[in-house]
Coordinates of C-alpha atoms and ligand atoms in Angstrom, one line a residue:
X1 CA -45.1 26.5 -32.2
X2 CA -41.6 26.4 -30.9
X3 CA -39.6 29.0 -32.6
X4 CA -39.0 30.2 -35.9
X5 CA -36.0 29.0 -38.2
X6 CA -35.0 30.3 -42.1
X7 CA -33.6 27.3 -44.6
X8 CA -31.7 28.7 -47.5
X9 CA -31.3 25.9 -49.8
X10 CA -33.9 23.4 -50.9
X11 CA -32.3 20.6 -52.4
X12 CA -32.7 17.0 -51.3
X13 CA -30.7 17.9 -47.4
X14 CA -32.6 21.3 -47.0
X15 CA -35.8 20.2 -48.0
X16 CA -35.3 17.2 -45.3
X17 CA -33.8 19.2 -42.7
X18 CA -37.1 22.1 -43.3
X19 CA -39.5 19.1 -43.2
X20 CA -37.9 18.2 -40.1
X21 CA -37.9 21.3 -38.4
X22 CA -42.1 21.7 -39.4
X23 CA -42.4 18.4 -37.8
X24 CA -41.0 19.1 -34.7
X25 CA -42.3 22.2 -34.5
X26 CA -41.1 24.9 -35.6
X27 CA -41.8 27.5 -38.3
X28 CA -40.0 27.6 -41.1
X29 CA -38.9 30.4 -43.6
X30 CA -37.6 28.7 -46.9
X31 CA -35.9 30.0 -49.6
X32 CA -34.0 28.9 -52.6
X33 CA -32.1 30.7 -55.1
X34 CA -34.5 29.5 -58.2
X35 CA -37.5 30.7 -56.8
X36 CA -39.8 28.1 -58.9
X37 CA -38.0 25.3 -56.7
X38 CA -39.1 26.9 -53.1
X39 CA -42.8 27.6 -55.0
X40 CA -42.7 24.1 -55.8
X41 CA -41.7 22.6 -52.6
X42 CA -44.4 24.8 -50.3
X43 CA -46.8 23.3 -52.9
X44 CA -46.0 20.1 -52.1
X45 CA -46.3 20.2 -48.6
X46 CA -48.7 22.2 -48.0
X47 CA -49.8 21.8 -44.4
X48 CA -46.1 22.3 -42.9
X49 CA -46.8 26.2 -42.3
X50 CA -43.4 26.9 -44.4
X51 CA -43.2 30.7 -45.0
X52 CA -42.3 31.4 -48.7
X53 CA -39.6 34.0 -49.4
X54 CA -38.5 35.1 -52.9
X55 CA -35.1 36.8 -51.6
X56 CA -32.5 36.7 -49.1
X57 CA -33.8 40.0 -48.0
X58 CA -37.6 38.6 -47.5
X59 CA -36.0 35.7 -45.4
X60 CA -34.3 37.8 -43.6
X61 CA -37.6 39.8 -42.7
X62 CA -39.7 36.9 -42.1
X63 CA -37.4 35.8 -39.1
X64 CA -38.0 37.1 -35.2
X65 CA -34.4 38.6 -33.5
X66 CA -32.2 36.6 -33.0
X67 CA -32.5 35.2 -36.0
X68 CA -31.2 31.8 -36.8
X69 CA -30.6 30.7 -40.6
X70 CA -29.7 27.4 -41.4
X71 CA -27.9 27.2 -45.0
X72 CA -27.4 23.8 -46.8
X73 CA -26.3 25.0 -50.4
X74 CA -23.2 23.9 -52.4
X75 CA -20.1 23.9 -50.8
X76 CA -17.8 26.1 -51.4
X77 CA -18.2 29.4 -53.4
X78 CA -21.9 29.0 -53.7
X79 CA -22.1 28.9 -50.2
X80 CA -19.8 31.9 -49.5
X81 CA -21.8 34.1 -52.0
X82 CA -25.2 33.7 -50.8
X83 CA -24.2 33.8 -47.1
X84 CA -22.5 37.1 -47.8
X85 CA -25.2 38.6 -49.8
X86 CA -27.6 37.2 -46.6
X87 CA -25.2 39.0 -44.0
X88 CA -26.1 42.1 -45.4
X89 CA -29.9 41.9 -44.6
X90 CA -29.2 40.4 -40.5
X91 CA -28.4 42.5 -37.4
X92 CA -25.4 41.8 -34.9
X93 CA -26.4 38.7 -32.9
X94 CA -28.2 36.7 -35.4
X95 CA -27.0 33.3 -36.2
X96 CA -26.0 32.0 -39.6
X97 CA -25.4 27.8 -39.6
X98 CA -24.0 26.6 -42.0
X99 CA -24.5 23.4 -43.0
X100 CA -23.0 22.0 -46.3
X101 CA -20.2 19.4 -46.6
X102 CA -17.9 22.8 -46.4
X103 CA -14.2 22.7 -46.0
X104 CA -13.5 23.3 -42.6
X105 CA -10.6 26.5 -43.5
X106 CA -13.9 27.9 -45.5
X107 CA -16.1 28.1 -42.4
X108 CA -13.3 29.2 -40.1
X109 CA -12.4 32.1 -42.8
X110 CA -16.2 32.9 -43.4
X111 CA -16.7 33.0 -39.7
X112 CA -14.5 35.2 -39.1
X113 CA -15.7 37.4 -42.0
X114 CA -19.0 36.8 -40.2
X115 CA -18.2 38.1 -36.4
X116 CA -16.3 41.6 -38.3
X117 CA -20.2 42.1 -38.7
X118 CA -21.2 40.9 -35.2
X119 CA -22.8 38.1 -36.8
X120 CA -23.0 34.6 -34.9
X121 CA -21.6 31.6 -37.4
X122 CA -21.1 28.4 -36.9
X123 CA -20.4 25.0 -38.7
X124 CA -22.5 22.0 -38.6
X125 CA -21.1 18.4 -40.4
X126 CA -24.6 17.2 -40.9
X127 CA -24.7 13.4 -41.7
X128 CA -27.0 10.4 -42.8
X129 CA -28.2 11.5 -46.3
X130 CA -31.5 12.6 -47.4
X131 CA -33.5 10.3 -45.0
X132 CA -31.1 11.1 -41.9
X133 CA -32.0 14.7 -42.5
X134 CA -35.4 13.9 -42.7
X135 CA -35.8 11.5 -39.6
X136 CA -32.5 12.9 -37.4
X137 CA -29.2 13.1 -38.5
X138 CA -25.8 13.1 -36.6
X139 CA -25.0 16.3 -36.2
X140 CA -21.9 18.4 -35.0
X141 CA -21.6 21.3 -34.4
X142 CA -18.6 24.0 -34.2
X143 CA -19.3 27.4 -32.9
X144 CA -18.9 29.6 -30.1
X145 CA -21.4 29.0 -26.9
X146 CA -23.2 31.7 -27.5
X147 CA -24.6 30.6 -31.1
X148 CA -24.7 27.6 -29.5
X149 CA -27.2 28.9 -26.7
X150 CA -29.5 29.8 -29.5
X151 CA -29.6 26.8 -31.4
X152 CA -28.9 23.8 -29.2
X153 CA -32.6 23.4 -28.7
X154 CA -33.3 23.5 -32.3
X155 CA -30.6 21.1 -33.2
X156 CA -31.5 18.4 -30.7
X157 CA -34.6 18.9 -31.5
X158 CA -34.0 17.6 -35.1
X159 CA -31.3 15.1 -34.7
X160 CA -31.0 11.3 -34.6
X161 CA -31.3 10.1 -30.8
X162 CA -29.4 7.1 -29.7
X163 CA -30.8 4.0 -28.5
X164 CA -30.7 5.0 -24.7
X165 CA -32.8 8.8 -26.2
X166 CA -29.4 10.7 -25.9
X167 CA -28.6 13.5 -28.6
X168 CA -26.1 12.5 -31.7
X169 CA -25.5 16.7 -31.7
X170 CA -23.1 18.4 -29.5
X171 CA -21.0 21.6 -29.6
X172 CA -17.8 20.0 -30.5
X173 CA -15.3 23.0 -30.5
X174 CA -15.0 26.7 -32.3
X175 CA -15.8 27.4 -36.0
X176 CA -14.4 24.9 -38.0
X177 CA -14.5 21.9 -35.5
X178 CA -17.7 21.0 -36.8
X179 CA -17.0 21.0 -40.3
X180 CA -13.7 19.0 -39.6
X181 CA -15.2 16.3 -37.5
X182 CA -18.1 15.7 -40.2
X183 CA -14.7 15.8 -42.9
X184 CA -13.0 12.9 -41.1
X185 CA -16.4 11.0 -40.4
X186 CA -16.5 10.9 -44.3
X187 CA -13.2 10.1 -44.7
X188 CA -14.0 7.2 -42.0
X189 CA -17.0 6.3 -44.4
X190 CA -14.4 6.1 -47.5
X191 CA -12.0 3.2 -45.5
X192 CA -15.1 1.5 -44.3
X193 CA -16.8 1.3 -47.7
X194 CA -13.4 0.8 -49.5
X195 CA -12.7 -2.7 -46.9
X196 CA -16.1 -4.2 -47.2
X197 CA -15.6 -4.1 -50.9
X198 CA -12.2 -5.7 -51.2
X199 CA -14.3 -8.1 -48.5
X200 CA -16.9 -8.5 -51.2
X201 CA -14.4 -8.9 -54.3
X202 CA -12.5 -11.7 -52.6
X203 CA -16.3 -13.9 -52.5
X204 CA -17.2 -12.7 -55.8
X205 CA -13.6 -13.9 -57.0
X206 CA -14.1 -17.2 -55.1
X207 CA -17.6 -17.5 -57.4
X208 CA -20.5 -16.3 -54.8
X209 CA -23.4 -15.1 -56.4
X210 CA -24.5 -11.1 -55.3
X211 CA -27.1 -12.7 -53.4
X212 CA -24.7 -15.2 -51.7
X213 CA -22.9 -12.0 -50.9
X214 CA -26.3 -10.6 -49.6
X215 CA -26.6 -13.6 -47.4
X216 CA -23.3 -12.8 -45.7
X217 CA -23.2 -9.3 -45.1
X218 CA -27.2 -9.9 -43.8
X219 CA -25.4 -12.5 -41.1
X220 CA -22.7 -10.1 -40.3
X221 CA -25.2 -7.3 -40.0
X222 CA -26.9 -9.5 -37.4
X223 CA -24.1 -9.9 -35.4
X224 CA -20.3 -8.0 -34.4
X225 CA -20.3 -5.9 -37.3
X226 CA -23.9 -4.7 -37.3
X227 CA -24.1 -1.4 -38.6
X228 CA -25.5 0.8 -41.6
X229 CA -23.0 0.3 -44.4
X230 CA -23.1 -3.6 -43.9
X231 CA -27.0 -3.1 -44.1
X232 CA -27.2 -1.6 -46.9
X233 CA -24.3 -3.6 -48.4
X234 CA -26.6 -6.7 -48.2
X235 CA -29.5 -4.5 -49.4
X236 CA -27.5 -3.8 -52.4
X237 CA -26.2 -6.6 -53.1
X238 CA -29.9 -8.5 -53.7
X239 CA -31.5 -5.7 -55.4
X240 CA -32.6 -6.6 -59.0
X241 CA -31.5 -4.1 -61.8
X242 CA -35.3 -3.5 -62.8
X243 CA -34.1 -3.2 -66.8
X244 CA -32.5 -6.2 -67.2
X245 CA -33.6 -8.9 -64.1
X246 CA -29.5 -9.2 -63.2
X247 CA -28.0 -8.7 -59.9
X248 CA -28.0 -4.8 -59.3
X249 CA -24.1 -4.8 -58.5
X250 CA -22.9 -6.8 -61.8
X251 CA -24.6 -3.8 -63.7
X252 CA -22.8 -1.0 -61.7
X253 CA -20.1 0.6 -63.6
X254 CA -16.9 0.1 -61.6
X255 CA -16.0 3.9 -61.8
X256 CA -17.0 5.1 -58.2
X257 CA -17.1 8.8 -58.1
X258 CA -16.5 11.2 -55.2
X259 CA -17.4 14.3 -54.2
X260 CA -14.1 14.8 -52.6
X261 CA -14.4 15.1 -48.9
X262 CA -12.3 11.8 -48.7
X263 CA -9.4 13.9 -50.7
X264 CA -9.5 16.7 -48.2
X265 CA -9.6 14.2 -45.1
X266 CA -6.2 13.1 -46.6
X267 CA -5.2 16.4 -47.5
X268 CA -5.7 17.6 -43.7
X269 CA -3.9 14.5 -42.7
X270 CA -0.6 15.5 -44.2
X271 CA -0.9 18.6 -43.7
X272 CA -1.5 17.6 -39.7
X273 CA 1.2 15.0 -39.9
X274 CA -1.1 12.7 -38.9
X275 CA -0.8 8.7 -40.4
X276 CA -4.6 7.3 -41.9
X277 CA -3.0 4.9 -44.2
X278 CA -6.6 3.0 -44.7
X279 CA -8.2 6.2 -45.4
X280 CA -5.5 7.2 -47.9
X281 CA -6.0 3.6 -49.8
X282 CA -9.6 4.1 -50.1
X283 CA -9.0 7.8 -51.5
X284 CA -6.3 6.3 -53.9
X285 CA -8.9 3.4 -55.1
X286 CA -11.4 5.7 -55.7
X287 CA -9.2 7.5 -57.5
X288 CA -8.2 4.4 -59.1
X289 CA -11.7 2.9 -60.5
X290 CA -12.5 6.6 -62.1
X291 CA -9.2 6.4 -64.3
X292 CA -11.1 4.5 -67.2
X293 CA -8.6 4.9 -69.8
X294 CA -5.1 3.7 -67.7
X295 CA -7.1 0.8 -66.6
X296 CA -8.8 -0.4 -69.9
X297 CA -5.2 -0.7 -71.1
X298 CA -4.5 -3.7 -69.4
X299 CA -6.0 -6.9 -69.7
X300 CA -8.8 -8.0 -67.1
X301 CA -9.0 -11.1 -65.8
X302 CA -11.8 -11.8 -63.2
X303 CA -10.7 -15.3 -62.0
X304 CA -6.8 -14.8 -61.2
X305 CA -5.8 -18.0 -59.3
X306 CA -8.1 -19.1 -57.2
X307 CA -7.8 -19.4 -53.5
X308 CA -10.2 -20.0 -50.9
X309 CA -11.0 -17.9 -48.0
X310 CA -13.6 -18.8 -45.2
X311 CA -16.2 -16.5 -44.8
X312 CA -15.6 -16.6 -40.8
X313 CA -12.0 -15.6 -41.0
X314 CA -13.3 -12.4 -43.7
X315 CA -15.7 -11.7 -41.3
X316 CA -12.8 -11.4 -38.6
X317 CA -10.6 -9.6 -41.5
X318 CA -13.3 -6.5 -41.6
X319 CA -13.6 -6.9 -38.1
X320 CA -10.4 -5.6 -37.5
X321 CA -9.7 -3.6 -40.1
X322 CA -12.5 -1.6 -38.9
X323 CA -11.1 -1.0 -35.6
X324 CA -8.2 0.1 -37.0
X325 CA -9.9 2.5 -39.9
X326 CA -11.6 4.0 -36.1
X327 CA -8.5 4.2 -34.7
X328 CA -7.0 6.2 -37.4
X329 CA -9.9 8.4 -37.6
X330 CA -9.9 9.4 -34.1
X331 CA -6.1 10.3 -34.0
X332 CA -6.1 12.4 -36.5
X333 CA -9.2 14.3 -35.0
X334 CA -7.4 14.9 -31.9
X335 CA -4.3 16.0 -33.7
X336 CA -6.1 18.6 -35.3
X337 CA -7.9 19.4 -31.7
X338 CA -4.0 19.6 -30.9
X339 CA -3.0 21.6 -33.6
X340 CA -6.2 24.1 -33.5
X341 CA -6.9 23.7 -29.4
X342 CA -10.4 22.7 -30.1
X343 CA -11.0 20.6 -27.2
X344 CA -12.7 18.2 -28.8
X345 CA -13.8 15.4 -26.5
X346 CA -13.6 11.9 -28.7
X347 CA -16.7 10.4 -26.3
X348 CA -18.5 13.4 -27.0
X349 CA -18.1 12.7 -31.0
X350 CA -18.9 9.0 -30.6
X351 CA -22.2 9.3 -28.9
X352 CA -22.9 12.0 -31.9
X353 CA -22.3 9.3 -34.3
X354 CA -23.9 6.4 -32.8
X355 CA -27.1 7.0 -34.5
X356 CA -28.1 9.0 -37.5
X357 CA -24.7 9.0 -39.8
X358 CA -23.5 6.9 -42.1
X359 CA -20.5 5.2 -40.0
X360 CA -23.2 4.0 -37.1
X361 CA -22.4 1.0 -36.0
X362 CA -21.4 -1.6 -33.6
X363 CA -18.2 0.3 -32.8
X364 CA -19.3 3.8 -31.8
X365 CA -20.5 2.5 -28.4
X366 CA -17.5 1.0 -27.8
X367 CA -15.1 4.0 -28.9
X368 CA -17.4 6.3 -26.2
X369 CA -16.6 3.7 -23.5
X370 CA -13.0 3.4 -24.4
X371 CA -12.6 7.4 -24.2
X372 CA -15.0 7.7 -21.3
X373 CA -12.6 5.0 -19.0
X374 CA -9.7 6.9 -20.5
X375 CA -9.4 10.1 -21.8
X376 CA -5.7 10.3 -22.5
X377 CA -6.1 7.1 -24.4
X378 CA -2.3 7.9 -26.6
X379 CA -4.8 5.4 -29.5
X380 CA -8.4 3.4 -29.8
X381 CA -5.9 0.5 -30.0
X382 CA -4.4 1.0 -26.6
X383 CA -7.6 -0.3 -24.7
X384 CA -8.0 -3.3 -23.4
X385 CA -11.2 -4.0 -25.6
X386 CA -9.6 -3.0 -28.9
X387 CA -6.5 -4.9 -27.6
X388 CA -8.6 -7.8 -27.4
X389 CA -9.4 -7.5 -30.7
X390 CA -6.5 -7.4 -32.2
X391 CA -5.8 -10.8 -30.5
X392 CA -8.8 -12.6 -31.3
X393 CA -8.9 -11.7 -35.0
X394 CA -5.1 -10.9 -35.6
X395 CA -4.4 -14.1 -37.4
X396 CA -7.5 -14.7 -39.3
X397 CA -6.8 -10.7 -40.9
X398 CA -3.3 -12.3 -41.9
X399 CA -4.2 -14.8 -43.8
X400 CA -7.1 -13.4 -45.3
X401 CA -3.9 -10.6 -46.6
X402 CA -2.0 -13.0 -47.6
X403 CA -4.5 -15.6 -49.8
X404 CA -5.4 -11.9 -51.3
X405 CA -2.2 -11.4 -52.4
X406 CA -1.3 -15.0 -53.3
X407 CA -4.8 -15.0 -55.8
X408 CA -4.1 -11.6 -57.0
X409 CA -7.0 -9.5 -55.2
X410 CA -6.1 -6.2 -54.4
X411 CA -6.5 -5.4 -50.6
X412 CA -5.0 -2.3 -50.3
X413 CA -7.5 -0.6 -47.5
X414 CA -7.4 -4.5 -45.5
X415 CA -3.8 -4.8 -46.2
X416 CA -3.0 -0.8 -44.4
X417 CA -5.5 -1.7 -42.2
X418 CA -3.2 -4.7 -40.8
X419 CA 0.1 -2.6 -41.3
X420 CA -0.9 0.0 -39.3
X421 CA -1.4 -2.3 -36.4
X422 CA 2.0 -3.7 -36.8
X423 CA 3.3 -0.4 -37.2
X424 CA 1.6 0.6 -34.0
X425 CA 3.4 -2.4 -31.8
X426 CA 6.4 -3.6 -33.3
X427 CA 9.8 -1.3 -34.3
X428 CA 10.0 0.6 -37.5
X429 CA 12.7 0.2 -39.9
X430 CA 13.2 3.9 -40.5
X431 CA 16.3 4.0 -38.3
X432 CA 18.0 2.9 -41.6
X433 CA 16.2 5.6 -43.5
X434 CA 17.2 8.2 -40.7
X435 CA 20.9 6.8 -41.6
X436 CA 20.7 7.1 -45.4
X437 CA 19.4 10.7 -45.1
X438 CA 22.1 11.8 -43.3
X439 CA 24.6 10.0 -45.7
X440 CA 23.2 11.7 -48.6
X441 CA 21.7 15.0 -47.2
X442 CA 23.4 15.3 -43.8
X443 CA 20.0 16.2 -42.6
X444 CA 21.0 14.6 -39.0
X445 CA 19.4 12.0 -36.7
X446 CA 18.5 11.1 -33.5
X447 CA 19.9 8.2 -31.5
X448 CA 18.7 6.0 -29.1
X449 CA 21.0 5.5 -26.3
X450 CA 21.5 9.7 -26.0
X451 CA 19.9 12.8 -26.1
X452 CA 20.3 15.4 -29.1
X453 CA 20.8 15.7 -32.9
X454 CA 23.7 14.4 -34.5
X455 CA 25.5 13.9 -38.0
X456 CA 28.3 12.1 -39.3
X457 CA 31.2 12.5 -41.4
X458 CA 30.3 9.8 -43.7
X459 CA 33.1 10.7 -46.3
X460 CA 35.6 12.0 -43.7
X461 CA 36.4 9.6 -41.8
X462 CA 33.3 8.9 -39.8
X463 CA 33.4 11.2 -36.9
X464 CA 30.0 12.0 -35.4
X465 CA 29.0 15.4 -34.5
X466 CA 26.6 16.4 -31.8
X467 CA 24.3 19.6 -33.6
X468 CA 22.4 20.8 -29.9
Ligands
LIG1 C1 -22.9 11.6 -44.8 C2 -22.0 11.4 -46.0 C3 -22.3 12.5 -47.0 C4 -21.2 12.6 -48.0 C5 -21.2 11.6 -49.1 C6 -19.9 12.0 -49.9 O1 -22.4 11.6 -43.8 O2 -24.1 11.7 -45.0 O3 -20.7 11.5 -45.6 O4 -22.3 13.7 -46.4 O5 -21.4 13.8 -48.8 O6 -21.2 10.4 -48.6 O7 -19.3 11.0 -50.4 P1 -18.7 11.0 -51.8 O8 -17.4 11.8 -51.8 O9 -18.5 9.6 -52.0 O10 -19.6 11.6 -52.8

């Protein structure tokens, strides 16, 4: 046996990650707040060796010093309650991980409710559903060395391995880092999911069956844009609704819920300054779908006019806009690195989620090479290989934009996709806004031809002031 680890939490993650700790190993301590539901689960499995404990305190006891918890409750104030209430029963140096989709202020404020008792915590984004927790999931992980000392063996232990056998867990940062990272790898998911859809409503709208669809995403799966969420697009896509024999997807309400992790990746990103226009999109869409009674007062038509759109050039379309959902991603992970002086090391967090997580897929390896041949990268977009990409599939994302528009299919995650490239290389028109809000505001601008901060007399005469 290799050690001993506690799981609070038994719902579909915990259960997957205990599973996965007993077959790797280790012994595990489980308990869940209804006590029936950890009975239950030891029942079921009864050769893993899992140590049944009734209470927090019992837990506690069960575990050798150092102890090391993993928790993978609710977010939020389920999470915060039981981890105090836990705290009570450990010693100075035991290690608390907290693994829920929590917000990343949460764990940096519980942390450091945490160390006031000496108590190690850390934050580990844990992704790739139930089955990734089961099998190996990406996993990443914000804490100080120390707690990482005690569970980096544990953790790599469990997680996803990439093709070449390397980890997808590192220590990306302090508390917080992980929980952020694994925030903006969901918000990642939202753009990616959001673009192969409007990629899947322009076929649809051309007349392809679901399984036609299937076909497609199958072939694109096989080639450039191999990776999970085109798999399972296709998988989804030819599934049978068992009730009714129809094509799974045409009996899926359109309402698409959310947990809200997307919401907070936006949230962050204004807060950080930081532009992830495709990300937004998706967030608003989502939105969008879920807002049943503003939409069922319009009129839905599911033809529109009809315009044709080869399946190569959509193929290209999603191409791109996935580099540029990456792009976004990863800048506004290291402005927050920037902001918070994490550190965090963008190859680092690409090898992390080339395996196990939801976003795995053709473009992770390249991201870690791009970072790796150039750390200060100023954007993805900036290397040669995303350059490259931008020229081979630049005009094939324009007109798949513009026949959207023309037939009436919203685009809006392709569509910022594309704009944010062109806002990335060509000149903004904001010079003019600059202008108008000092007209209206005198709230000052920059110019281009001289240093400082000026404003001018727009309704005395036009003189120009220099501010510093
Ligand atoms: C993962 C996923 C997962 C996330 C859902 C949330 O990496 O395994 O990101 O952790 O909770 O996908 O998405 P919704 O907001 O759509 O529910």
């Amino acid at each position: 046996m290799k050690g001993c680890v506690g799981i609070i939490g038994l719902g579909s993650m915990g259960a997957s990650i205990a599973l996965n700790l007993a077959r790797n190993g280790y012994k595990v301590s489980v308990y869940n707040r209804t006590f029936q539901k950890a009975e239950d689960f030891v029942k079921e499995n009864p050769d893993k060796g899992f140590m049944l404990c009734r209470t927090l305190e019992d837990l506690a006891s069960s575990l050798p010093s150092p102890r090391v918890v993993m928790s993978v409750i609710t977010a939020g104030a389920p999470t915060k309650a039981a981890l105090s209430d836990l705290s009570s029963f450990l010693n100075p140096g035991d290690l608390v991980i907290d693994c829920a989709n929590s917000f990343y202020k949460d764990s940096m404020q519980l942390g450091s409710e945490m160390a006031k008792k000496g108590i190690l915590f850390a934050d580990c984004g844990v992704s790739g559903g139930k089955m990734g927790a089961l099998l190996g999931p990406s996993m990443m992980f914000g804490g100080s060395p120390e707690a990482w000392k005690l569970s980096e063996g544990i953790i790599k232990d469990i997680c996803a391995k990439t093709p070449s056998g390397e980890a997808c867990a590192e220590r990306l940062g302090p508390v917080g880092s992980g929980h952020f990272v694994k925030m903006v790898h969901t918000g990642i998911e939202y753009a990616l999911m959001g673009a192969i859809a409007e990629v899947y409503d322009i076929f649809r709208r051309e007349g392809f069956s679901s399984d036609q669809c299937a076909q497609i995403f199958k072939r694109w799966d096989e080639g450039d844009l191999h990776g999970y969420l085109t798999e399972i697009t296709s998988k989804v896509l030819e599934h049978k609704d068992k009730k009714t024999g129809k094509g799974f997807v045409e009996i899926v309400s359109d309402k698409a819920h959310m947990n809200g992790t997307g919401t907070w990746t936006v949230l962050s990103a204004l807060e950080l300054g930081c532009s992830v226009p495709s990300i937004g999109e998706a967030v608003f869409e989502r939105i969008f779908s879920s807002e049943s009674d503003l939409r069922s007062a319009f009129k839905h038509d599911s033809k529109g006019p009809g315009i044709s759109i080869d399946s190569s050039e959509a193929m290209q379309a999603l191409y791109l806009s996935f580099a540029s959902i990456f792009s976004q991603g990863f800048d506004l992970l290291l402005s927050a690195s920037k902001k918070y002086g994490w550190g965090l090391d963008p190859v680092k967090i690409a090898q992390i989620w080339e395996a196990g997580c939801i976003i795995r897929s053709s473009f992770l390896p390249k991201i870690r090479s791009a970072f790796k041949k150039n750390p200060d990268l100023p954007s993805l977009m900036a290397d040669p290989e995303f350059k490259s990409m931008e020229e081979k599939n630049g005009q094939s994302m324009r007109r798949v934009v513009a026949k959207g528009v023309l037939g009436e299919i919203p685009l809006p995650v392709l569509d910022s996709s594309l704009s944010y490239l062109d806002d990335l290389s060509h000149p903004l028109p904001s010079n003019l806004i600059g202008a108008q809000r000092d007209y209206f505001g005198a709230h000052g601008y920059e110019r281009t031809d001289e240093e400082g901060f000026f404003h001018t007399e727009w309704e005395e005469g036009g003189e120009e002031i220099k501010r510093q």
